[in-house]
Short mmCIF file of C-alpha atoms in Angstrom, two decimals:
data_model
loop_
_atom_site.label_atom_id
_atom_site.label_comp_id
_atom_site.label_asym_id
_atom_site.label_seq_id
_atom_site.Cartn_x
_atom_site.Cartn_y
_atom_site.Cartn_z
CA UNK A 766 0.00 0.00 0.00
CA UNK A 767 1.47 3.37 -0.95
CA UNK A 768 2.24 6.02 1.61
CA UNK A 769 -0.55 8.22 0.30
CA UNK A 770 -3.24 5.61 0.87
CA UNK A 771 -6.06 6.79 3.10
CA UNK A 772 -6.57 4.16 5.78
CA UNK A 773 -9.66 2.19 6.61
CA UNK A 774 -11.62 4.20 9.17
CA UNK A 775 -12.25 7.22 6.98
CA UNK A 776 -13.39 5.27 3.97
CA UNK A 777 -16.74 5.66 2.30
CA UNK A 778 -16.67 4.75 -1.35
CA UNK A 779 -19.97 5.35 -3.09
CA UNK A 780 -22.68 2.85 -3.95
CA UNK A 781 -21.75 3.00 -7.63
CA UNK A 782 -18.04 2.27 -7.11
CA UNK A 783 -18.99 -0.50 -4.74
CA UNK A 784 -21.33 -2.07 -7.29
CA UNK A 785 -18.64 -1.83 -9.99
CA UNK A 786 -16.13 -3.67 -7.80
CA UNK A 787 -18.72 -6.30 -6.94
CA UNK A 788 -19.40 -6.89 -10.63
CA UNK A 789 -15.70 -7.06 -11.43
CA UNK A 790 -15.02 -9.75 -8.83
CA UNK A 791 -18.08 -11.81 -9.67
CA UNK A 792 -17.32 -11.71 -13.38
CA UNK A 793 -13.62 -12.41 -12.86
CA UNK A 794 -14.38 -15.61 -10.96
CA UNK A 795 -17.15 -16.81 -13.25
CA UNK A 796 -15.00 -16.31 -16.35
CA UNK A 797 -12.32 -18.62 -14.93
CA UNK A 798 -14.75 -21.15 -13.49
CA UNK A 799 -17.14 -21.38 -16.41
CA UNK A 800 -14.66 -21.79 -19.24
CA UNK A 801 -14.54 -18.20 -20.53
CA UNK A 802 -10.84 -17.71 -19.92
CA UNK A 803 -10.54 -15.29 -22.86
CA UNK A 804 -12.43 -12.77 -20.73
CA UNK A 805 -9.80 -12.86 -18.01
CA UNK A 806 -7.37 -10.25 -19.45
CA UNK A 807 -10.27 -7.83 -20.00
CA UNK A 808 -10.58 -7.30 -16.25
CA UNK A 809 -7.20 -5.54 -16.13
CA UNK A 810 -5.89 -2.15 -17.24
CA UNK A 811 -3.32 -2.22 -20.08
CA UNK A 812 -0.54 -1.44 -17.68
CA UNK A 813 -1.19 -3.90 -14.88
CA UNK A 814 0.31 -6.34 -12.43
CA UNK A 815 -0.97 -9.83 -11.80
CA UNK A 816 0.92 -12.20 -9.55
CA UNK A 817 0.44 -15.17 -7.28
CA UNK A 818 2.50 -15.10 -4.10
CA UNK A 819 2.53 -17.27 -1.02
CA UNK A 820 1.71 -15.48 2.19
CA UNK A 821 5.31 -15.89 3.33
CA UNK A 822 6.69 -14.29 0.16
CA UNK A 823 4.09 -11.51 0.27
CA UNK A 824 4.91 -10.64 3.87
CA UNK A 825 8.61 -10.67 3.12
CA UNK A 826 7.99 -8.14 0.34
CA UNK A 827 9.12 -10.45 -2.44
CA UNK A 828 7.72 -9.69 -5.86
CA UNK A 829 7.93 -12.89 -7.84
CA UNK A 830 5.92 -16.00 -7.26
CA UNK A 831 4.61 -18.70 -9.52
CA UNK A 832 2.82 -16.22 -11.79
CA UNK A 833 4.00 -12.77 -12.67
CA UNK A 834 2.51 -10.66 -15.46
CA UNK A 835 2.91 -6.91 -15.76
CA UNK A 836 1.11 -6.06 -18.96
CA UNK A 837 -2.23 -7.11 -20.35
CA UNK A 838 -0.30 -8.63 -23.25
CA UNK A 839 1.37 -11.08 -20.88
CA UNK A 840 -2.06 -12.08 -19.60
CA UNK A 841 -3.19 -12.72 -23.17
CA UNK A 842 -0.09 -14.86 -23.77
CA UNK A 843 -0.91 -16.92 -20.73
CA UNK A 844 -4.42 -17.56 -21.96
CA UNK A 845 -3.13 -18.59 -25.39
CA UNK A 846 -0.65 -21.02 -23.94
CA UNK A 847 -3.25 -22.51 -21.60
CA UNK A 848 -5.61 -22.96 -24.53
CA UNK A 849 -2.97 -24.54 -26.75
CA UNK A 850 -1.64 -26.92 -24.12
CA UNK A 851 -4.82 -28.09 -22.51
CA UNK A 852 -7.04 -29.54 -25.19
CA UNK A 853 -9.01 -31.39 -22.58
CA UNK A 854 -9.62 -29.80 -19.21
CA UNK A 855 -9.16 -32.47 -16.58
CA UNK A 856 -10.66 -30.50 -13.73
CA UNK A 857 -12.64 -27.36 -13.04
CA UNK A 858 -12.30 -24.61 -10.46
CA UNK A 859 -15.01 -22.99 -8.42
CA UNK A 860 -14.21 -19.75 -6.62
CA UNK A 861 -16.33 -18.70 -3.71
CA UNK A 862 -15.46 -15.24 -2.45
CA UNK A 863 -16.43 -13.12 0.53
CA UNK A 864 -17.82 -9.62 0.13
CA UNK A 865 -14.95 -7.25 -0.74
CA UNK A 866 -13.28 -5.11 1.95
CA UNK A 867 -12.17 -1.64 0.91
CA UNK A 868 -8.97 -0.85 2.80
CA UNK A 869 -7.94 2.46 1.29
CA UNK A 870 -8.24 5.06 -1.43
CA UNK A 871 -5.11 6.55 -3.00
CA UNK A 872 -4.82 10.23 -3.89
CA UNK A 873 -5.32 9.44 -7.58
CA UNK A 874 -8.63 7.69 -6.84
CA UNK A 875 -7.29 4.14 -7.02
CA UNK A 876 -9.21 1.96 -4.60
CA UNK A 877 -7.31 -0.55 -2.50
CA UNK A 878 -9.39 -3.56 -1.61
CA UNK A 879 -9.11 -7.14 -0.49
CA UNK A 880 -11.31 -10.18 -1.00
CA UNK A 881 -10.98 -13.58 0.64
CA UNK A 882 -11.40 -16.56 -1.64
CA UNK A 883 -11.55 -20.33 -1.62
CA UNK A 884 -11.19 -22.45 -4.71
CA UNK A 885 -12.62 -25.96 -4.87
CA UNK A 886 -11.24 -28.12 -7.65
CA UNK A 887 -13.48 -30.84 -9.00
CA UNK A 888 -11.79 -33.67 -10.86
CA UNK A 889 -13.19 -35.55 -13.80
CA UNK A 890 -14.40 -38.38 -11.59
CA UNK A 891 -16.10 -35.97 -9.22
CA UNK A 892 -13.56 -35.70 -6.41
CA UNK A 893 -13.60 -32.29 -4.76
CA UNK A 894 -10.76 -30.70 -2.83
CA UNK A 895 -10.05 -27.25 -1.46
CA UNK A 896 -7.33 -26.34 -3.91
CA UNK A 897 -6.41 -22.87 -2.68
CA UNK A 898 -7.50 -20.41 -0.01
CA UNK A 899 -6.25 -16.89 0.47
CA UNK A 900 -7.02 -13.34 -0.53
CA UNK A 901 -6.86 -10.94 -3.40
CA UNK A 902 -4.94 -7.76 -2.63
CA UNK A 903 -6.05 -5.32 -5.31
CA UNK A 904 -5.66 -1.83 -6.72
CA UNK A 905 -8.79 -0.97 -8.70
CA UNK A 906 -9.65 1.91 -11.02
CA UNK A 907 -13.18 2.94 -11.89
CA UNK A 908 -13.40 3.98 -15.54
CA UNK A 909 -16.54 4.61 -17.55
CA UNK A 910 -18.85 2.78 -15.14
CA UNK A 911 -16.56 -0.19 -14.90
CA UNK A 912 -13.96 -1.35 -12.40
CA UNK A 913 -10.60 -2.55 -13.74
CA UNK A 914 -7.69 -4.17 -11.96
CA UNK A 915 -4.46 -2.22 -12.02
CA UNK A 916 -2.95 -4.71 -9.62
CA UNK A 917 -4.09 -8.07 -8.34
CA UNK A 918 -1.84 -9.99 -5.99
CA UNK A 919 -3.22 -13.39 -5.14
CA UNK A 920 -1.83 -14.17 -1.68
CA UNK A 921 -2.17 -17.89 -0.95
CA UNK A 922 -2.39 -19.10 2.63
CA UNK A 923 -0.34 -22.11 1.72
CA UNK A 924 3.42 -21.69 1.75
CA UNK A 925 3.89 -24.07 -1.15
CA UNK A 926 3.56 -23.26 -4.79
CA UNK A 927 1.41 -25.97 -6.23
CA UNK A 928 2.92 -26.86 -9.56
CA UNK A 929 -0.51 -27.63 -10.88
CA UNK A 930 -1.70 -24.03 -11.07
CA UNK A 931 -2.89 -24.43 -14.64
CA UNK A 932 -5.42 -21.64 -14.48
CA UNK A 933 -5.19 -18.18 -12.92
CA UNK A 934 -6.58 -17.93 -9.41
CA UNK B 1460 -30.63 -17.29 -21.80
CA UNK B 1461 -33.32 -16.06 -24.17
CA UNK B 1462 -32.51 -14.18 -27.34
CA UNK B 1463 -33.99 -11.00 -25.92
CA UNK B 1464 -31.67 -10.94 -22.92
CA UNK B 1465 -29.63 -7.76 -22.64
CA UNK B 1466 -26.02 -8.78 -22.15
CA UNK B 1467 -23.69 -7.99 -19.30
CA UNK B 1468 -21.96 -4.74 -20.18
CA UNK B 1469 -25.05 -2.58 -20.34
CA UNK B 1470 -26.51 -3.78 -17.09
CA UNK B 1471 -27.30 -1.57 -14.16
CA UNK B 1472 -30.05 -2.95 -11.99
CA UNK B 1473 -31.04 -0.65 -9.17
CA UNK B 1474 -29.97 -0.77 -5.54
CA UNK B 1475 -33.43 -1.97 -4.52
CA UNK B 1476 -33.54 -4.91 -6.97
CA UNK B 1477 -30.01 -5.79 -5.97
CA UNK B 1478 -30.93 -5.82 -2.28
CA UNK B 1479 -34.00 -7.98 -2.99
CA UNK B 1480 -31.90 -10.57 -4.81
CA UNK B 1481 -29.34 -10.53 -2.01
CA UNK B 1482 -32.08 -11.20 0.55
CA UNK B 1483 -33.56 -13.97 -1.58
CA UNK B 1484 -30.28 -15.86 -1.86
CA UNK B 1485 -29.33 -15.43 1.78
CA UNK B 1486 -32.74 -16.56 2.97
CA UNK B 1487 -32.86 -19.46 0.49
CA UNK B 1488 -29.60 -20.88 1.83
CA UNK B 1489 -30.35 -20.30 5.49
CA UNK B 1490 -33.76 -21.99 5.19
CA UNK B 1491 -32.13 -25.18 3.88
CA UNK B 1492 -29.17 -25.06 6.23
CA UNK B 1493 -30.99 -24.18 9.42
CA UNK B 1494 -33.84 -26.67 9.25
CA UNK B 1495 -36.60 -24.46 7.87
CA UNK B 1496 -37.17 -26.47 4.73
CA UNK B 1497 -40.87 -25.52 4.63
CA UNK B 1498 -39.73 -22.04 3.60
CA UNK B 1499 -37.99 -23.35 0.51
CA UNK B 1500 -40.97 -23.39 -1.90
CA UNK B 1501 -41.88 -19.82 -0.89
CA UNK B 1502 -38.80 -18.50 -2.74
CA UNK B 1503 -40.32 -19.51 -6.11
CA UNK B 1504 -43.12 -18.19 -8.29
CA UNK B 1505 -46.13 -20.53 -8.69
CA UNK B 1506 -45.09 -21.39 -12.20
CA UNK B 1507 -41.40 -22.16 -11.77
CA UNK B 1508 -38.56 -24.45 -12.69
CA UNK B 1509 -36.12 -25.95 -10.23
CA UNK B 1510 -33.57 -28.48 -11.35
CA UNK B 1511 -30.17 -29.85 -10.51
CA UNK B 1512 -27.94 -30.58 -13.52
CA UNK B 1513 -24.33 -31.56 -13.85
CA UNK B 1514 -22.18 -29.12 -15.76
CA UNK B 1515 -21.88 -31.62 -18.61
CA UNK B 1516 -25.67 -32.02 -18.90
CA UNK B 1517 -26.22 -28.27 -18.62
CA UNK B 1518 -23.70 -27.50 -21.36
CA UNK B 1519 -25.23 -30.16 -23.59
CA UNK B 1520 -28.61 -28.46 -23.18
CA UNK B 1521 -30.22 -31.40 -21.41
CA UNK B 1522 -33.16 -30.58 -19.22
CA UNK B 1523 -33.44 -33.38 -16.71
CA UNK B 1524 -31.04 -34.12 -13.92
CA UNK B 1525 -31.45 -35.59 -10.49
CA UNK B 1526 -34.11 -33.07 -9.49
CA UNK B 1527 -36.71 -31.56 -11.71
CA UNK B 1528 -39.72 -29.60 -10.46
CA UNK B 1529 -41.78 -27.25 -12.61
CA UNK B 1530 -44.49 -26.04 -10.28
CA UNK B 1531 -44.40 -24.80 -6.73
CA UNK B 1532 -46.66 -27.75 -5.89
CA UNK B 1533 -43.90 -30.17 -6.87
CA UNK B 1534 -41.53 -28.32 -4.56
CA UNK B 1535 -44.03 -28.71 -1.72
CA UNK B 1536 -44.32 -32.44 -2.47
CA UNK B 1537 -40.58 -32.78 -2.25
CA UNK B 1538 -40.50 -31.09 1.13
CA UNK B 1539 -43.29 -33.35 2.41
CA UNK B 1540 -41.53 -36.48 1.28
CA UNK B 1541 -38.22 -35.35 2.77
CA UNK B 1542 -39.96 -34.64 6.05
CA UNK B 1543 -41.78 -37.97 6.12
CA UNK B 1544 -38.76 -40.07 5.22
CA UNK B 1545 -36.11 -38.46 7.31
CA UNK B 1546 -37.18 -38.56 10.91
CA UNK B 1547 -33.64 -38.06 12.03
CA UNK B 1548 -31.34 -35.83 10.02
CA UNK B 1549 -27.95 -37.55 9.83
CA UNK B 1550 -26.08 -34.55 8.47
CA UNK B 1551 -26.46 -30.85 7.85
CA UNK B 1552 -25.58 -28.61 4.93
CA UNK B 1553 -23.90 -25.24 4.97
CA UNK B 1554 -24.03 -23.12 1.84
CA UNK B 1555 -21.50 -20.38 1.38
CA UNK B 1556 -22.19 -18.26 -1.66
CA UNK B 1557 -20.37 -15.52 -3.53
CA UNK B 1558 -21.97 -12.17 -4.23
CA UNK B 1559 -24.47 -12.57 -7.08
CA UNK B 1560 -23.55 -11.65 -10.68
CA UNK B 1561 -26.28 -10.13 -12.83
CA UNK B 1562 -25.77 -11.37 -16.38
CA UNK B 1563 -28.81 -9.97 -18.15
CA UNK B 1564 -32.25 -8.45 -18.02
CA UNK B 1565 -35.03 -9.78 -20.25
CA UNK B 1566 -37.52 -7.50 -22.00
CA UNK B 1567 -40.22 -8.44 -19.48
CA UNK B 1568 -38.02 -7.34 -16.58
CA UNK B 1569 -36.88 -10.80 -15.53
CA UNK B 1570 -33.35 -10.61 -14.19
CA UNK B 1571 -30.85 -13.27 -15.18
CA UNK B 1572 -28.22 -13.86 -12.53
CA UNK B 1573 -25.70 -16.39 -11.37
CA UNK B 1574 -24.25 -17.18 -7.97
CA UNK B 1575 -21.36 -19.51 -7.17
CA UNK B 1576 -21.87 -21.79 -4.19
CA UNK B 1577 -20.10 -24.37 -2.08
CA UNK B 1578 -21.89 -26.71 0.27
CA UNK B 1579 -20.08 -28.28 3.22
CA UNK B 1580 -21.82 -31.30 4.71
CA UNK B 1581 -21.20 -32.00 8.37
CA UNK B 1582 -21.93 -35.51 9.59
CA UNK B 1583 -23.26 -36.47 12.97
CA UNK B 1584 -19.77 -37.26 14.27
CA UNK B 1585 -18.43 -33.94 13.05
CA UNK B 1586 -16.75 -34.92 9.79
CA UNK B 1587 -16.88 -32.13 7.22
CA UNK B 1588 -16.62 -32.54 3.47
CA UNK B 1589 -17.18 -30.29 0.50
CA UNK B 1590 -20.34 -31.94 -0.75
CA UNK B 1591 -21.08 -29.85 -3.82
CA UNK B 1592 -19.65 -26.85 -5.64
CA UNK B 1593 -21.14 -25.08 -8.61
CA UNK B 1594 -23.41 -22.23 -9.49
CA UNK B 1595 -27.02 -21.17 -9.53
CA UNK B 1596 -28.26 -20.04 -12.93
CA UNK B 1597 -31.40 -18.07 -12.16
CA UNK B 1598 -34.29 -16.12 -13.63
CA UNK B 1599 -35.64 -13.76 -10.96
CA UNK B 1600 -38.72 -11.57 -10.79
CA UNK B 1601 -39.10 -8.63 -8.45
CA UNK B 1602 -42.66 -8.42 -7.11
CA UNK B 1603 -43.89 -6.21 -4.31
CA UNK B 1604 -40.47 -5.52 -2.87
CA UNK B 1605 -39.45 -9.14 -3.00
CA UNK B 1606 -37.40 -11.25 -5.38
CA UNK B 1607 -38.82 -14.62 -6.45
CA UNK B 1608 -37.23 -17.41 -8.47
CA UNK B 1609 -38.95 -18.22 -11.75
CA UNK B 1610 -36.12 -20.55 -12.62
CA UNK B 1611 -33.22 -21.94 -10.63
CA UNK B 1612 -30.87 -24.36 -12.31
CA UNK B 1613 -28.25 -25.71 -9.94
CA UNK B 1614 -25.27 -26.53 -12.13
CA UNK B 1615 -22.88 -28.81 -10.25
CA UNK B 1616 -19.19 -28.85 -11.17
CA UNK B 1617 -19.09 -32.57 -10.55
CA UNK B 1618 -20.15 -34.80 -13.43
CA UNK B 1619 -21.66 -37.36 -11.11
CA UNK B 1620 -25.09 -37.23 -9.56
CA UNK B 1621 -24.56 -38.01 -5.95
CA UNK B 1622 -27.37 -40.30 -4.95
CA UNK B 1623 -27.35 -38.79 -1.52
CA UNK B 1624 -28.87 -35.46 -2.51
CA UNK B 1625 -31.48 -35.62 0.23
CA UNK B 1626 -32.00 -31.88 0.44
CA UNK B 1627 -32.29 -29.27 -2.30
CA UNK B 1628 -29.08 -27.48 -3.13
CA UNK C 452 -34.26 -13.19 19.24
CA UNK C 453 -36.17 -10.95 21.65
CA UNK C 454 -39.95 -10.76 21.62
CA UNK C 455 -39.85 -7.22 20.27
CA UNK C 456 -37.84 -8.14 17.20
CA UNK C 457 -39.54 -7.19 13.94
CA UNK C 458 -39.51 -10.26 11.72
CA UNK C 459 -37.99 -10.73 8.29
CA UNK C 460 -40.68 -9.74 5.79
CA UNK C 461 -41.03 -6.12 6.88
CA UNK C 462 -37.32 -5.42 6.94
CA UNK C 463 -35.64 -2.74 4.93
CA UNK C 464 -32.49 -1.47 6.53
CA UNK C 465 -30.88 1.38 4.65
CA UNK C 466 -27.96 1.27 2.26
CA UNK C 467 -25.72 2.93 4.83
CA UNK C 468 -26.46 0.43 7.64
CA UNK C 469 -26.04 -2.38 5.17
CA UNK C 470 -22.64 -1.07 4.06
CA UNK C 471 -21.54 -0.67 7.71
CA UNK C 472 -22.43 -4.30 8.48
CA UNK C 473 -20.66 -5.46 5.34
CA UNK C 474 -17.50 -3.61 6.39
CA UNK C 475 -17.71 -5.00 9.92
CA UNK C 476 -17.88 -8.60 8.75
CA UNK C 477 -15.19 -8.25 6.12
CA UNK C 478 -12.83 -6.53 8.56
CA UNK C 479 -13.61 -8.99 11.36
CA UNK C 480 -12.59 -11.93 9.20
CA UNK C 481 -9.53 -10.33 7.67
CA UNK C 482 -8.20 -9.30 11.09
CA UNK C 483 -8.28 -12.92 12.27
CA UNK C 484 -7.01 -14.38 9.02
CA UNK C 485 -4.25 -11.91 8.31
CA UNK C 486 -2.58 -11.81 11.71
CA UNK C 487 -4.12 -8.63 13.13
CA UNK C 488 -5.75 -10.28 16.10
CA UNK C 489 -5.39 -7.13 18.22
CA UNK C 490 -8.13 -5.62 16.06
CA UNK C 491 -10.60 -8.32 17.02
CA UNK C 492 -11.92 -6.80 20.28
CA UNK C 493 -12.48 -3.45 18.54
CA UNK C 494 -15.40 -4.92 16.57
CA UNK C 495 -17.46 -5.28 19.75
CA UNK C 496 -19.27 -2.86 22.05
CA UNK C 497 -17.83 -2.57 25.59
CA UNK C 498 -20.69 -4.57 26.99
CA UNK C 499 -20.87 -7.51 24.63
CA UNK C 500 -21.29 -11.25 24.27
CA UNK C 501 -19.08 -13.49 22.20
CA UNK C 502 -19.50 -17.22 22.30
CA UNK C 503 -18.98 -20.34 20.24
CA UNK C 504 -21.75 -22.92 20.50
CA UNK C 505 -22.46 -26.12 18.65
CA UNK C 506 -25.71 -26.19 16.76
CA UNK C 507 -27.10 -28.73 19.23
CA UNK C 508 -26.26 -26.52 22.22
CA UNK C 509 -27.59 -23.42 20.49
CA UNK C 510 -30.90 -25.08 19.63
CA UNK C 511 -31.24 -26.39 23.17
CA UNK C 512 -30.85 -22.83 24.45
CA UNK C 513 -27.60 -23.50 26.30
CA UNK C 514 -25.39 -20.52 26.88
CA UNK C 515 -21.91 -21.85 27.35
CA UNK C 516 -19.74 -23.46 24.75
CA UNK C 517 -16.03 -23.56 24.21
CA UNK C 518 -15.68 -19.79 24.23
CA UNK C 519 -17.67 -17.39 26.32
CA UNK C 520 -16.77 -13.71 26.77
CA UNK C 521 -19.19 -11.07 27.98
CA UNK C 522 -17.10 -7.94 28.12
CA UNK C 523 -14.63 -6.43 25.73
CA UNK C 524 -12.03 -6.85 28.48
CA UNK C 525 -12.44 -10.62 28.31
CA UNK C 526 -11.85 -10.45 24.56
CA UNK C 527 -8.65 -8.50 25.17
CA UNK C 528 -7.52 -11.12 27.71
CA UNK C 529 -8.06 -13.83 25.16
CA UNK C 530 -5.94 -12.02 22.61
CA UNK C 531 -3.16 -11.52 25.15
CA UNK C 532 -3.12 -15.18 26.12
CA UNK C 533 -3.14 -16.30 22.49
CA UNK C 534 -0.24 -13.97 21.76
CA UNK C 535 1.77 -15.12 24.79
CA UNK C 536 1.22 -18.84 24.24
CA UNK C 537 1.64 -19.07 20.51
CA UNK C 538 5.02 -17.69 19.60
CA UNK C 539 4.90 -19.48 16.30
CA UNK C 540 1.61 -19.85 14.47
CA UNK C 541 1.48 -23.37 13.08
CA UNK C 542 -1.51 -22.79 10.84
CA UNK C 543 -3.65 -20.02 9.44
CA UNK C 544 -7.37 -19.57 9.01
CA UNK C 545 -9.26 -18.29 6.01
CA UNK C 546 -12.88 -17.29 6.48
CA UNK C 547 -15.14 -17.13 3.49
CA UNK C 548 -18.55 -15.72 4.28
CA UNK C 549 -21.83 -15.36 2.44
CA UNK C 550 -23.58 -12.03 2.10
CA UNK C 551 -25.25 -11.17 5.43
CA UNK C 552 -28.96 -11.83 6.00
CA UNK C 553 -30.83 -9.31 8.12
CA UNK C 554 -33.44 -11.20 10.11
CA UNK C 555 -34.87 -8.49 12.33
CA UNK C 556 -34.63 -5.06 13.89
CA UNK C 557 -35.29 -4.57 17.60
CA UNK C 558 -37.22 -1.61 18.97
CA UNK C 559 -33.98 0.01 20.16
CA UNK C 560 -32.52 -0.13 16.64
CA UNK C 561 -30.33 -3.16 17.20
CA UNK C 562 -30.11 -5.15 13.97
CA UNK C 563 -30.33 -8.93 14.12
CA UNK C 564 -28.44 -10.59 11.33
CA UNK C 565 -26.88 -13.88 10.36
CA UNK C 566 -23.96 -14.77 8.14
CA UNK C 567 -22.90 -18.23 6.99
CA UNK C 568 -19.19 -18.95 7.13
CA UNK C 569 -16.62 -21.59 6.26
CA UNK C 570 -13.11 -21.61 7.63
CA UNK C 571 -10.30 -23.38 5.82
CA UNK C 572 -7.24 -24.06 7.93
CA UNK C 573 -3.92 -24.27 6.13
CA UNK C 574 -1.09 -26.06 7.92
CA UNK C 575 2.54 -25.19 7.77
CA UNK C 576 3.20 -27.84 5.11
CA UNK C 577 0.32 -26.62 2.99
CA UNK C 578 -2.42 -29.08 3.90
CA UNK C 579 -5.88 -27.50 3.72
CA UNK C 580 -8.97 -28.69 5.56
CA UNK C 581 -12.41 -27.29 6.14
CA UNK C 582 -11.97 -26.56 9.82
CA UNK C 583 -15.39 -25.16 10.70
CA UNK C 584 -18.65 -24.34 8.96
CA UNK C 585 -21.66 -22.65 10.48
CA UNK C 586 -23.16 -19.23 10.98
CA UNK C 587 -22.83 -16.06 12.96
CA UNK C 588 -25.96 -15.08 14.84
CA UNK C 589 -25.46 -11.40 15.63
CA UNK C 590 -26.90 -8.35 17.30
CA UNK C 591 -25.36 -5.26 15.73
CA UNK C 592 -25.47 -1.57 16.65
CA UNK C 593 -24.72 1.23 14.21
CA UNK C 594 -22.82 4.04 15.98
CA UNK C 595 -21.11 6.98 14.32
CA UNK C 596 -21.00 5.43 10.87
CA UNK C 597 -19.71 2.14 12.15
CA UNK C 598 -21.30 -1.20 12.96
CA UNK C 599 -20.34 -2.86 16.26
CA UNK C 600 -21.19 -6.30 17.60
CA UNK C 601 -23.22 -6.34 20.80
CA UNK C 602 -23.59 -10.09 20.47
CA UNK C 603 -21.95 -12.64 18.22
CA UNK C 604 -22.84 -16.29 18.67
CA UNK C 605 -20.82 -18.55 16.42
CA UNK C 606 -23.03 -21.57 15.82
CA UNK C 607 -20.97 -24.46 14.47
CA UNK C 608 -22.61 -27.13 12.33
CA UNK C 609 -20.41 -29.73 13.94
CA UNK C 610 -21.62 -31.16 17.25
CA UNK C 611 -18.12 -31.51 18.58
CA UNK C 612 -16.03 -28.86 20.19
CA UNK C 613 -12.71 -29.04 18.51
CA UNK C 614 -10.11 -28.62 21.21
CA UNK C 615 -7.85 -26.88 18.74
CA UNK C 616 -9.86 -23.67 18.51
CA UNK C 617 -6.80 -21.53 19.11
CA UNK C 618 -8.20 -18.45 17.40
CA UNK C 619 -11.67 -16.91 17.53
CA UNK C 620 -13.97 -17.97 14.72
#
């Protein structure tokens, strides 16, 4: 969080901004879970950061985890490579997320918010496991009635990078 | 989704409709989870559709899954039979749902929305398992300050119909 | 629920109260999950009740479960003892909660609401289990633009008190 972030207690973002962020997060998760992965890059600004970090790495201030993208083009590349490699999807994800917590507003209007998530992975034969739990640590811009991610850091509670992260979280 | 559905980007349902849908989903889940199953049919319009479909069946456009009810009377029958068969409830459900995503509004005002869910089943001895994960695909009407389900399709991520679906999802 | 509670159907709490309760619940969970346990007592009024009860004990009207605190001072004591005993945290919690359901408003303005939760516990080696599922049964006051808990009863779906409840739920 930048030094100019206004902290929690004073925060009152409007109903509209709140609804935009709610839509963003709902759509983000459903795109991944329901097989519309091509939508995923559209939730970010052109100049953006997406990364997955373990809690330990995040708290230590490290920047690089299992995923690191810092342009929308890199996100598009990821989607292409996922699509070309995985002809047949062996399992599906289901995100369930808590209501989003706004933790700050920067001077330039960027909204800092966090959302807890769980992902259940269902295998082809129907086995279900909690695949990942953690939180999104986000910087969001509201533009033209729509919320876009300038930064999304997925902070996983687990200290291990699961090598099977085939899809974005 | 019907051909007259307005797609995502243009959607702005009001704060009131949004609050009604939020109440509907919260109450729907708590009625099932907290032993007030008699409430369950009251969340639907008289002429309604409730069904549980696997993701594979849903995507193939099939209509019949493990549950299929198309009047509120059939929902009431289900509740009666559950109540008469299960004197002692061997396990309980807990739904946790994401915030609802509005995906469209039909010309007649019916709101199309989707909500991701997870259900944890807790057995009598305290064992907890993720029993089902998936999403609700709904058609909702707002009437007299209240949201009612005209259609709810429970789309399960698992491809198998668990024969132990004793309660509605 | 007290005898003067207004029941569900008539309820329409305002957008502001609703937003305050949303912030309370999001912040409550993130404080526990993200290592800011010192924040936890600040979500309660001075004169408050916090308890964890199994569903069976709650339905039988019993008052005492594994946790029982009835002043904010007792909450502070709990935090101190947790901090002094657990130098190294062997596992972390992640709450994911549903949108909150308002079930009543008392004559004095206290809002009765319930929120379903799941907690996933992640161990040091990365193992994840559903640790608890259930609901919060709350009495909330809105004071100075902020929601505070006068009562929070955590009702667990499991009938067993897990002796490892090291953190509040």
